[in-house]
Amino acid sequence: MELGPMDDQPYELPELADATIAVQHVINASHELTARASRELGINATDMSALSLLEQHGPMGPAELASRLGIRSPSVTVLIDRLEKAGHVERTSHPHDRRRVTVAATPTAHRATLDFLRPSILAIDEASRALTPDENRAVVDFLRDVMRAMRA
């Protein structure tokens, strides 16, 4: 077994649990769905990720958006300009600090995104509702653990 750059981390992974592999498949399916949604809306994948973040977390400042996307401030400015020109986002004054700007998805972008994602969301909800209360609790706890691991 070869060792990785840290000299104690092997380049190969151990045999992974079925649930770990299933999570990787869900992540891949999510990337594919984002790519299809971005094509549907006529924007690139990073722009679609920005819209998704704004939908999920609500309006935020450009610096926070840049941080969540993992891009630099000048790049997020160009991204916001592009999305604003296409009518997908709008800039408003920050509610507590008029020197700052907040970016939010427009109602039109919200409707277009929801129209595209609705079938997937409803299918996932149907699968979720088929779970027993104990299964639901186990799945939710597991997914929270997965999110914590991915954010660490």
XYZ file of N, CA and C in Angstrom:
456
model
N 0.849 -1.183 0.000
C 0.000 0.000 0.000
C 0.889 1.237 0.000
N 0.626 2.134 -0.938
C 1.369 3.399 -0.989
C 0.793 4.363 0.039
N 1.675 5.174 0.580
C 1.216 6.174 1.533
C 0.999 7.499 0.825
N 0.057 8.277 1.361
C -0.283 9.563 0.780
C 0.688 10.643 1.192
N 0.349 11.897 0.846
C 1.255 13.018 1.104
C 1.523 13.251 2.582
N 0.669 12.784 3.434
C 0.880 12.981 4.868
C 1.725 11.850 5.456
N 2.156 10.899 4.614
C 2.977 9.755 4.999
C 2.312 8.816 5.980
N 1.083 9.085 6.337
C 0.363 8.124 7.178
C -1.040 7.857 6.646
N -1.364 8.482 5.534
C -2.677 8.307 4.918
C -2.528 7.458 3.655
N -3.111 6.280 3.614
C -3.004 5.470 2.396
C -3.785 6.103 1.248
N -3.325 5.856 0.002
C -4.017 6.374 -1.176
C -5.303 5.614 -1.432
N -5.409 4.434 -0.941
C -6.605 3.620 -1.140
C -7.514 3.717 0.076
N -8.809 3.603 -0.165
C -9.779 3.591 0.926
C -10.066 2.151 1.321
N -10.480 1.941 2.560
C -10.909 0.593 2.928
C -12.231 0.281 2.219
N -12.658 -0.955 2.301
C -13.966 -1.304 1.736
C -15.024 -0.470 2.451
N -15.860 0.199 1.664
C -16.840 1.127 2.228
C -18.176 0.450 2.468
N -18.889 0.945 3.469
C -20.226 0.432 3.786
C -21.194 0.784 2.652
N -22.217 -0.038 2.501
C -23.224 0.209 1.463
C -23.848 1.594 1.600
N -24.094 2.035 2.842
C -24.701 3.361 3.048
C -23.753 4.470 2.596
N -22.457 4.289 2.784
C -21.478 5.278 2.336
C -21.507 5.398 0.817
N -21.565 4.261 0.151
C -21.628 4.246 -1.311
C -22.936 4.876 -1.784
N -24.027 4.594 -1.092
C -25.320 5.181 -1.454
C -25.285 6.700 -1.305
N -24.631 7.197 -0.263
C -24.506 8.651 -0.080
C -23.730 9.247 -1.249
N -22.652 8.576 -1.676
C -21.886 9.073 -2.820
C -22.759 9.116 -4.068
N -23.625 8.128 -4.247
C -24.535 8.121 -5.397
C -25.540 9.269 -5.311
N -26.017 9.563 -4.107
C -26.935 10.695 -3.928
C -26.230 12.010 -4.260
N -24.983 12.151 -3.819
C -24.212 13.361 -4.127
C -24.054 13.502 -5.633
N -23.715 12.415 -6.307
C -23.560 12.454 -7.762
C -24.880 12.808 -8.449
N -25.980 12.216 -7.981
C -27.294 12.515 -8.564
C -27.646 13.983 -8.347
N -27.260 14.536 -7.205
C -27.503 15.945 -6.930
C -26.736 16.830 -7.912
N -25.482 16.467 -8.173
C -24.687 17.232 -9.150
C -25.334 17.161 -10.539
N -25.819 15.976 -10.900
C -26.469 15.822 -12.207
C -27.750 16.650 -12.286
N -28.530 16.654 -11.198
C -29.757 17.449 -11.165
C -29.439 18.938 -11.277
N -28.389 19.380 -10.579
C -27.975 20.785 -10.671
C -27.561 21.132 -12.096
N -26.845 20.221 -12.748
C -26.421 20.472 -14.138
C -27.628 20.573 -15.060
N -28.618 19.690 -14.869
C -29.829 19.756 -15.707
C -30.605 21.034 -15.430
N -30.701 21.417 -14.154
C -31.417 22.654 -13.799
C -30.717 23.869 -14.396
N -29.387 23.874 -14.361
C -28.669 25.025 -14.921
C -28.888 25.121 -16.423
N -28.922 23.971 -17.102
C -29.215 24.004 -18.546
C -30.635 24.507 -18.792
N -31.575 24.065 -17.974
C -32.978 24.472 -18.120
C -33.129 25.985 -17.961
N -32.385 26.556 -17.007
C -32.475 27.998 -16.752
C -31.519 28.808 -17.623
N -30.669 28.119 -18.378
C -29.744 28.813 -19.262
C -28.603 29.504 -18.532
N -28.165 28.921 -17.414
C -27.061 29.498 -16.643
C -26.022 28.407 -16.398
N -24.839 28.810 -15.935
C -23.812 27.802 -15.665
C -24.008 27.171 -14.288
N -23.245 26.135 -14.009
C -23.431 25.366 -12.772
C -23.151 26.197 -11.518
N -22.154 27.073 -11.571
C -21.852 27.910 -10.405
C -22.992 28.884 -10.138
N -23.558 29.452 -11.195
C -24.707 30.344 -11.040
C -25.885 29.582 -10.430
N -26.095 28.343 -10.879
C -27.185 27.522 -10.349
C -26.941 27.215 -8.876
N -25.681 26.938 -8.526
C -25.356 26.696 -7.114
C -25.643 27.937 -6.277
N -25.338 29.113 -6.828
C -25.621 30.358 -6.115
C -27.127 30.522 -5.905
N -27.909 30.277 -6.949
C -29.373 30.368 -6.811
C -29.880 29.369 -5.778
N -29.342 28.166 -5.798
C -29.760 27.144 -4.829
C -29.458 27.588 -3.403
N -28.282 28.170 -3.200
C -27.929 28.667 -1.867
C -28.877 29.772 -1.424
N -29.206 30.679 -2.339
C -30.128 31.763 -1.999
C -31.521 31.220 -1.703
N -31.934 30.189 -2.426
C -33.234 29.567 -2.163
C -33.233 28.881 -0.794
N -32.143 28.174 -0.497
C -32.079 27.400 0.744
C -31.886 28.277 1.980
N -31.016 29.294 1.877
C -30.645 30.082 3.055
C -31.230 31.478 3.075
N -31.871 31.877 1.981
C -32.437 33.215 1.921
C -31.403 34.242 1.500
N -31.808 35.503 1.464
C -30.905 36.564 1.027
C -29.625 36.592 1.864
N -28.522 36.926 1.197
C -27.242 37.034 1.900
C -26.362 38.045 1.183
N -25.331 38.454 1.861
C -24.385 39.388 1.272
C -23.463 38.691 0.282
N -22.865 39.479 -0.603
C -21.945 38.903 -1.578
C -20.777 38.142 -0.947
N -20.240 38.641 0.158
C -19.107 37.960 0.802
C -19.515 36.582 1.307
N -20.691 36.479 1.898
C -21.166 35.171 2.380
C -21.415 34.231 1.208
N -22.007 34.750 0.145
C -22.257 33.935 -1.034
C -20.938 33.433 -1.617
N -19.951 34.313 -1.710
C -18.633 33.917 -2.219
C -18.027 32.817 -1.349
N -18.131 32.983 -0.043
C -17.583 31.992 0.882
C -18.257 30.642 0.720
N -19.586 30.638 0.641
C -20.325 29.373 0.493
C -20.031 28.699 -0.848
N -19.777 29.488 -1.878
C -19.466 28.940 -3.199
C -17.992 28.572 -3.339
N -17.159 29.099 -2.438
C -15.733 28.842 -2.524
C -15.061 29.620 -3.643
N -15.562 30.837 -3.895
C -14.966 31.683 -4.934
C -14.574 33.020 -4.312
N -13.786 33.782 -5.037
C -13.305 35.079 -4.545
C -14.358 36.172 -4.763
N -14.204 37.258 -4.012
C -15.149 38.374 -4.100
C -15.302 38.941 -5.506
N -14.207 39.175 -6.250
C -14.408 39.699 -7.610
C -15.223 38.746 -8.488
N -15.016 37.454 -8.299
C -15.771 36.471 -9.085
C -17.244 36.483 -8.722
N -17.551 36.639 -7.420
C -18.958 36.655 -7.029
C -19.634 37.922 -7.525
N -18.895 39.007 -7.632
C -19.474 40.240 -8.179
C -19.880 40.024 -9.635
N -19.017 39.387 -10.408
C -19.333 39.092 -11.812
C -20.530 38.137 -11.878
N -20.545 37.135 -11.015
C -21.660 36.174 -10.966
C -22.977 36.890 -10.659
N -22.977 37.750 -9.648
C -24.198 38.474 -9.267
C -24.639 39.396 -10.413
N -23.684 40.074 -11.023
C -24.021 40.940 -12.172
C -24.716 40.123 -13.264
N -24.155 38.944 -13.550
C -24.707 38.080 -14.607
C -26.120 37.615 -14.238
N -26.303 37.175 -12.997
C -27.626 36.700 -12.564
C -28.639 37.839 -12.491
N -28.168 39.028 -12.105
C -29.068 40.186 -12.047
C -29.501 40.586 -13.457
N -28.560 40.598 -14.382
C -28.879 40.951 -15.769
C -29.897 39.972 -16.365
N -29.813 38.680 -15.967
C -30.742 37.661 -16.467
C -32.074 37.672 -15.714
N -32.170 38.509 -14.668
C -33.423 38.609 -13.914
C -33.586 37.543 -12.843
N -32.487 36.859 -12.470
C -32.570 35.779 -11.483
C -32.340 36.244 -10.046
N -31.616 37.345 -9.870
C -31.388 37.879 -8.521
C -31.579 39.381 -8.535
N -31.752 39.925 -7.328
C -31.813 41.371 -7.176
C -30.996 41.768 -5.959
N -30.375 42.928 -6.067
C -29.606 43.492 -4.965
C -30.495 44.484 -4.228
N -30.429 44.450 -2.914
C -31.148 45.438 -2.101
C -30.214 45.905 -0.992
N -30.548 47.034 -0.406
C -29.772 47.513 0.739
C -29.986 46.569 1.910
N -28.929 46.353 2.657
C -29.010 45.512 3.854
C -29.983 46.154 4.828
N -30.839 45.362 5.484
C -31.859 45.961 6.356
C -31.298 46.715 7.561
N -30.072 46.376 8.025
C -29.532 47.033 9.220
C -28.321 47.917 8.937
N -27.705 47.746 7.774
C -26.519 48.521 7.429
C -26.638 48.950 5.967
N -27.057 50.176 5.749
C -27.348 50.656 4.393
C -26.112 50.683 3.492
N -24.909 50.558 4.077
C -23.691 50.523 3.267
C -23.494 49.149 2.622
N -24.153 48.153 3.163
C -24.003 46.782 2.658
C -25.150 46.431 1.720
N -24.904 45.423 0.888
C -25.878 44.956 -0.092
C -26.266 43.526 0.244
N -27.519 43.206 -0.011
C -28.019 41.846 0.143
C -28.482 41.367 -1.223
N -28.225 40.101 -1.500
C -28.616 39.498 -2.768
C -29.708 38.468 -2.484
N -30.772 38.495 -3.295
C -31.883 37.552 -3.136
C -32.330 37.057 -4.508
N -32.824 35.819 -4.529
C -33.407 35.286 -5.761
C -34.707 36.030 -6.038
N -34.988 36.279 -7.303
C -36.236 36.942 -7.678
C -37.378 35.931 -7.648
N -38.619 36.399 -7.528
C -39.763 35.479 -7.605
C -39.777 34.677 -8.908
N -39.357 35.286 -9.998
C -39.320 34.583 -11.290
C -38.333 33.425 -11.242
N -37.142 33.663 -10.679
C -36.137 32.596 -10.555
C -36.649 31.508 -9.621
N -37.296 31.923 -8.533
C -37.858 30.954 -7.584
C -38.860 30.044 -8.295
N -39.773 30.632 -9.054
C -40.783 29.831 -9.763
C -40.144 28.900 -10.780
N -39.180 29.404 -11.546
C -38.531 28.582 -12.574
C -37.777 27.416 -11.938
N -37.076 27.686 -10.851
C -36.335 26.632 -10.155
C -37.292 25.612 -9.571
N -38.344 26.091 -8.922
C -39.307 25.178 -8.312
C -40.045 24.362 -9.364
N -40.398 24.979 -10.479
C -41.054 24.228 -11.562
C -40.181 23.075 -12.029
N -38.866 23.327 -12.139
C -37.961 22.280 -12.593
C -37.767 21.204 -11.523
N -37.608 21.621 -10.263
C -37.274 20.679 -9.190
C -38.489 19.967 -8.596
N -39.678 20.501 -8.810
C -40.888 19.954 -8.194
C -41.017 18.435 -8.336
N -40.858 17.847 -9.526
C -41.012 16.383 -9.627
C -40.036 15.620 -8.731
N -38.786 16.068 -8.667
C -37.804 15.397 -7.817
C -38.152 15.569 -6.342
N -38.527 16.784 -5.969
C -38.874 17.052 -4.569
C -40.059 16.192 -4.144
N -41.096 16.129 -4.990
C -42.279 15.343 -4.638
C -41.979 13.844 -4.590
N -41.106 13.350 -5.472
C -40.743 11.935 -5.452
C -39.950 11.595 -4.190
N -39.055 12.483 -3.795
C -38.294 12.271 -2.559
C -39.234 12.316 -1.359
N -40.181 13.256 -1.374
C -41.137 13.354 -0.274
C -41.995 12.096 -0.180
N -42.379 11.554 -1.331
C -43.166 10.317 -1.327
C -42.362 9.165 -0.706
N -41.096 9.056 -1.072
C -40.243 8.018 -0.484
C -40.089 8.237 1.020
N -39.962 9.482 1.439
C -39.825 9.804 2.861
C -41.082 9.443 3.636
N -42.236 9.737 3.061
C -43.506 9.460 3.741
C -43.798 7.965 3.842
N -43.134 7.149 3.022
C -43.318 5.691 3.085
C -42.558 5.076 4.259
N -41.658 5.849 4.879
C -40.890 5.338 6.015
C -41.756 5.267 7.270
N -41.464 4.286 8.103
C -42.104 4.242 9.415
C -41.506 5.370 10.253
N -42.151 5.747 11.358
C -41.562 6.799 12.204
C -40.140 6.457 12.668
N -39.881 5.196 13.029
C -38.532 4.808 13.457
C -37.540 4.889 12.296
N -37.947 4.444 11.119
C -37.070 4.543 9.951
C -36.780 6.003 9.622
N -37.810 6.834 9.677
C -37.652 8.252 9.401
C -36.644 8.877 10.356
N -36.774 8.574 11.627
C -35.861 9.115 12.644
C -34.426 8.656 12.354
N -34.256 7.379 12.006
C -32.918 6.847 11.720
C -32.314 7.509 10.480
N -33.129 7.682 9.442
C -32.632 8.303 8.212
C -32.253 9.758 8.474
N -33.098 10.493 9.168
C -32.813 11.902 9.455
C -31.545 12.021 10.298
N -31.413 11.187 11.325
C -30.202 11.224 12.153
C -28.964 10.899 11.320
N -29.053 9.893 10.473
C -27.935 9.507 9.614
C -27.552 10.646 8.677
N -28.537 11.253 8.030
C -28.241 12.336 7.088
C -27.661 13.556 7.793
N -28.101 13.824 9.005
C -27.497 14.930 9.780
C -26.025 14.629 10.077
N -25.736 13.375 10.424
C -24.344 12.982 10.663
C -23.511 13.128 9.389
N -24.094 12.744 8.248
C -23.396 12.869 6.967
C -23.116 14.343 6.663
N -24.101 15.205 6.870
C -23.894 16.642 6.628
C -22.810 17.199 7.538
N -22.807 16.798 8.811
C -21.762 17.270 9.735
C -20.395 16.812 9.239
N -20.297 15.562 8.791
C -19.020 15.043 8.296
C -18.566 15.802 7.047
N -19.501 16.138 6.175
C -19.143 16.842 4.955
C -18.755 18.287 5.223
N -19.282 18.872 6.276
C -18.971 20.274 6.602
C -17.704 20.408 7.452
N -17.263 19.298 8.010
C -16.074 19.322 8.914
C -14.803 19.555 8.125
